[in-house]
């Protein structure tokens, strides 16, 4: 039944509503199954794509740390503007080693190229989403996205379980541990920058996220070649539910599109850049000074694409609400408090749905 809606107050279901099909196993056919065909308004060509030269802002992070105060101020302002106007930016010289970025991506590519039975051993369920998956949301009859993924927890340490990470290729667990360690460090620096730019104490956002007890998880997206890329999406339009996302894109294949007003801009990644975007929790904490912006992924018929989305999240049982310092009589709190645990149930049940969730949280004033 197309119109069945899960009840959001229910607990996570233990299993998928339909048998799982790995998108990778469909990429050698000539036509895609009906359930991957998006309605016309959602198809890649429906709304205009802005001219190919436009790109999201590019930030040289090393400008913050040279000791040159004027350069630091300019760099802070560039990040501030990017957070307010785009919700998205690319960062180079972020401190994560380029070789580590490449080896992390290649280890995951090798995982997705293992025989199907190796991957199936890690098949996930909607109870936790950890492991090898092929859909987001449990709405029966939903139109699905053209991607498979792997989802794992890095923080809190209590949720980190190497047995739930792939054993093959053999380098993967070690590489992902080191990669995650360095990305979390970069994320901590970004949190300070965002707090300072909002006029808050440097540790204010990090503390709101739980200090050292943040959540951090990795979703590796695998977008197989698609025989009819005009009819499908690799990942439907959504905003990220968490705090902040630090994305390592494919170095050869574009695909990520960011909404700017009424058009889509295809991100052109700089070499060894991270793509950073604001998630819903920072939109809430900043009382909407920073926007969590919609984005989606398009696919193509020639090349597979792989990306590593690292989610830097609040500790899951803390209430997240607009920072008191940013709430004034002229700018009342726009959102009611909610824990991230409760918040992310929405996307886990309903799948990616634009910005409908954060908008539904707007407090009735
Ligand atoms: C995500 C995401 C973009 C990409 O995983 O939330 O938006 O380029 N990924 O894969
Ligand atoms: Ni996303």
PDB file of N, CA, C and O in Angstrom, residues 94-98 100-101 154 176-188 274:
ATOM      1  N   UNK A  94      42.988  20.581   5.883  1.00  0.00           N
ATOM      2  CA  UNK A  94      42.185  20.350   7.084  1.00  0.00           C
ATOM      3  C   UNK A  94      42.909  19.514   8.119  1.00  0.00           C
ATOM      4  O   UNK A  94      42.392  19.282   9.207  1.00  0.00           O
ATOM      5  N   UNK A  95      44.099  19.007   7.779  1.00  0.00           N
ATOM      6  CA  UNK A  95      44.868  18.244   8.761  1.00  0.00           C
ATOM      7  C   UNK A  95      44.743  16.738   8.640  1.00  0.00           C
ATOM      8  O   UNK A  95      45.524  16.010   9.249  1.00  0.00           O
ATOM      9  N   UNK A  96      43.761  16.249   7.896  1.00  0.00           N
ATOM     10  CA  UNK A  96      43.679  14.799   7.680  1.00  0.00           C
ATOM     11  C   UNK A  96      44.582  14.461   6.495  1.00  0.00           C
ATOM     12  O   UNK A  96      44.513  15.092   5.440  1.00  0.00           O
ATOM     13  N   UNK A  97      45.435  13.449   6.699  1.00  0.00           N
ATOM     14  CA  UNK A  97      46.445  13.134   5.690  1.00  0.00           C
ATOM     15  C   UNK A  97      45.823  12.679   4.365  1.00  0.00           C
ATOM     16  O   UNK A  97      44.995  11.764   4.355  1.00  0.00           O
ATOM     17  N   UNK A  98      46.264  13.267   3.238  1.00  0.00           N
ATOM     18  CA  UNK A  98      45.722  12.878   1.925  1.00  0.00           C
ATOM     19  C   UNK A  98      45.840  11.375   1.648  1.00  0.00           C
ATOM     20  O   UNK A  98      44.912  10.766   1.121  1.00  0.00           O
ATOM     21  N   UNK A 100      45.805   8.993   3.757  1.00  0.00           N
ATOM     22  CA  UNK A 100      44.829   8.278   4.576  1.00  0.00           C
ATOM     23  C   UNK A 100      43.438   8.388   3.956  1.00  0.00           C
ATOM     24  O   UNK A 100      42.654   7.429   3.963  1.00  0.00           O
ATOM     25  N   UNK A 101      43.117   9.552   3.392  1.00  0.00           N
ATOM     26  CA  UNK A 101      41.824   9.729   2.724  1.00  0.00           C
ATOM     27  C   UNK A 101      41.712   8.736   1.567  1.00  0.00           C
ATOM     28  O   UNK A 101      40.694   8.065   1.393  1.00  0.00           O
ATOM     29  N   UNK A 154      31.407   4.884  15.326  1.00  0.00           N
ATOM     30  CA  UNK A 154      32.767   5.095  15.832  1.00  0.00           C
ATOM     31  C   UNK A 154      32.719   5.588  17.286  1.00  0.00           C
ATOM     32  O   UNK A 154      33.450   5.118  18.141  1.00  0.00           O
ATOM     33  N   UNK A 176      40.153   2.506   9.012  1.00  0.00           N
ATOM     34  CA  UNK A 176      38.957   3.267   9.389  1.00  0.00           C
ATOM     35  C   UNK A 176      39.072   3.804  10.812  1.00  0.00           C
ATOM     36  O   UNK A 176      38.607   4.898  11.103  1.00  0.00           O
ATOM     37  N   UNK A 177      39.738   3.072  11.689  1.00  0.00           N
ATOM     38  CA  UNK A 177      40.007   3.608  13.026  1.00  0.00           C
ATOM     39  C   UNK A 177      40.828   4.894  12.951  1.00  0.00           C
ATOM     40  O   UNK A 177      40.488   5.907  13.563  1.00  0.00           O
ATOM     41  N   UNK A 178      41.907   4.850  12.191  1.00  0.00           N
ATOM     42  CA  UNK A 178      42.798   6.011  12.099  1.00  0.00           C
ATOM     43  C   UNK A 178      42.116   7.164  11.359  1.00  0.00           C
ATOM     44  O   UNK A 178      42.196   8.326  11.762  1.00  0.00           O
ATOM     45  N   UNK A 179      41.421   6.840  10.286  1.00  0.00           N
ATOM     46  CA  UNK A 179      40.684   7.861   9.537  1.00  0.00           C
ATOM     47  C   UNK A 179      39.659   8.549  10.452  1.00  0.00           C
ATOM     48  O   UNK A 179      39.586   9.776  10.512  1.00  0.00           O
ATOM     49  N   UNK A 180      38.900   7.776  11.184  1.00  0.00           N
ATOM     50  CA  UNK A 180      37.861   8.340  12.050  1.00  0.00           C
ATOM     51  C   UNK A 180      38.482   9.209  13.140  1.00  0.00           C
ATOM     52  O   UNK A 180      37.959  10.275  13.470  1.00  0.00           O
ATOM     53  N   UNK A 181      39.604   8.761  13.686  1.00  0.00           N
ATOM     54  CA  UNK A 181      40.278   9.534  14.724  1.00  0.00           C
ATOM     55  C   UNK A 181      40.652  10.916  14.191  1.00  0.00           C
ATOM     56  O   UNK A 181      40.391  11.947  14.820  1.00  0.00           O
ATOM     57  N   UNK A 182      41.225  10.944  12.995  1.00  0.00           N
ATOM     58  CA  UNK A 182      41.645  12.233  12.422  1.00  0.00           C
ATOM     59  C   UNK A 182      40.453  13.093  12.022  1.00  0.00           C
ATOM     60  O   UNK A 182      40.488  14.315  12.162  1.00  0.00           O
ATOM     61  N   UNK A 183      39.395  12.482  11.517  1.00  0.00           N
ATOM     62  CA  UNK A 183      38.220  13.267  11.112  1.00  0.00           C
ATOM     63  C   UNK A 183      37.517  13.852  12.350  1.00  0.00           C
ATOM     64  O   UNK A 183      37.063  14.995  12.328  1.00  0.00           O
ATOM     65  N   UNK A 184      37.457  13.083  13.439  1.00  0.00           N
ATOM     66  CA  UNK A 184      36.852  13.615  14.670  1.00  0.00           C
ATOM     67  C   UNK A 184      37.648  14.820  15.167  1.00  0.00           C
ATOM     68  O   UNK A 184      37.087  15.823  15.626  1.00  0.00           O
ATOM     69  N   UNK A 185      38.966  14.749  15.052  1.00  0.00           N
ATOM     70  CA  UNK A 185      39.815  15.867  15.473  1.00  0.00           C
ATOM     71  C   UNK A 185      39.488  17.113  14.641  1.00  0.00           C
ATOM     72  O   UNK A 185      39.292  18.215  15.179  1.00  0.00           O
ATOM     73  N   UNK A 186      39.401  16.934  13.334  1.00  0.00           N
ATOM     74  CA  UNK A 186      39.026  18.046  12.450  1.00  0.00           C
ATOM     75  C   UNK A 186      37.627  18.563  12.809  1.00  0.00           C
ATOM     76  O   UNK A 186      37.390  19.771  12.878  1.00  0.00           O
ATOM     77  N   UNK A 187      36.710  17.646  13.088  1.00  0.00           N
ATOM     78  CA  UNK A 187      35.354  18.047  13.467  1.00  0.00           C
ATOM     79  C   UNK A 187      35.355  18.915  14.721  1.00  0.00           C
ATOM     80  O   UNK A 187      34.627  19.903  14.805  1.00  0.00           O
ATOM     81  N   UNK A 188      36.202  18.573  15.684  1.00  0.00           N
ATOM     82  CA  UNK A 188      36.312  19.360  16.911  1.00  0.00           C
ATOM     83  C   UNK A 188      36.791  20.781  16.620  1.00  0.00           C
ATOM     84  O   UNK A 188      36.301  21.756  17.203  1.00  0.00           O
ATOM     85  N   UNK A 274      37.573  18.001   1.939  1.00  0.00           N
ATOM     86  CA  UNK A 274      36.354  17.479   2.557  1.00  0.00           C
ATOM     87  C   UNK A 274      35.212  18.421   2.216  1.00  0.00           C
ATOM     88  O   UNK A 274      35.403  19.637   2.159  1.00  0.00           O
TER      89      UNK A 274
END
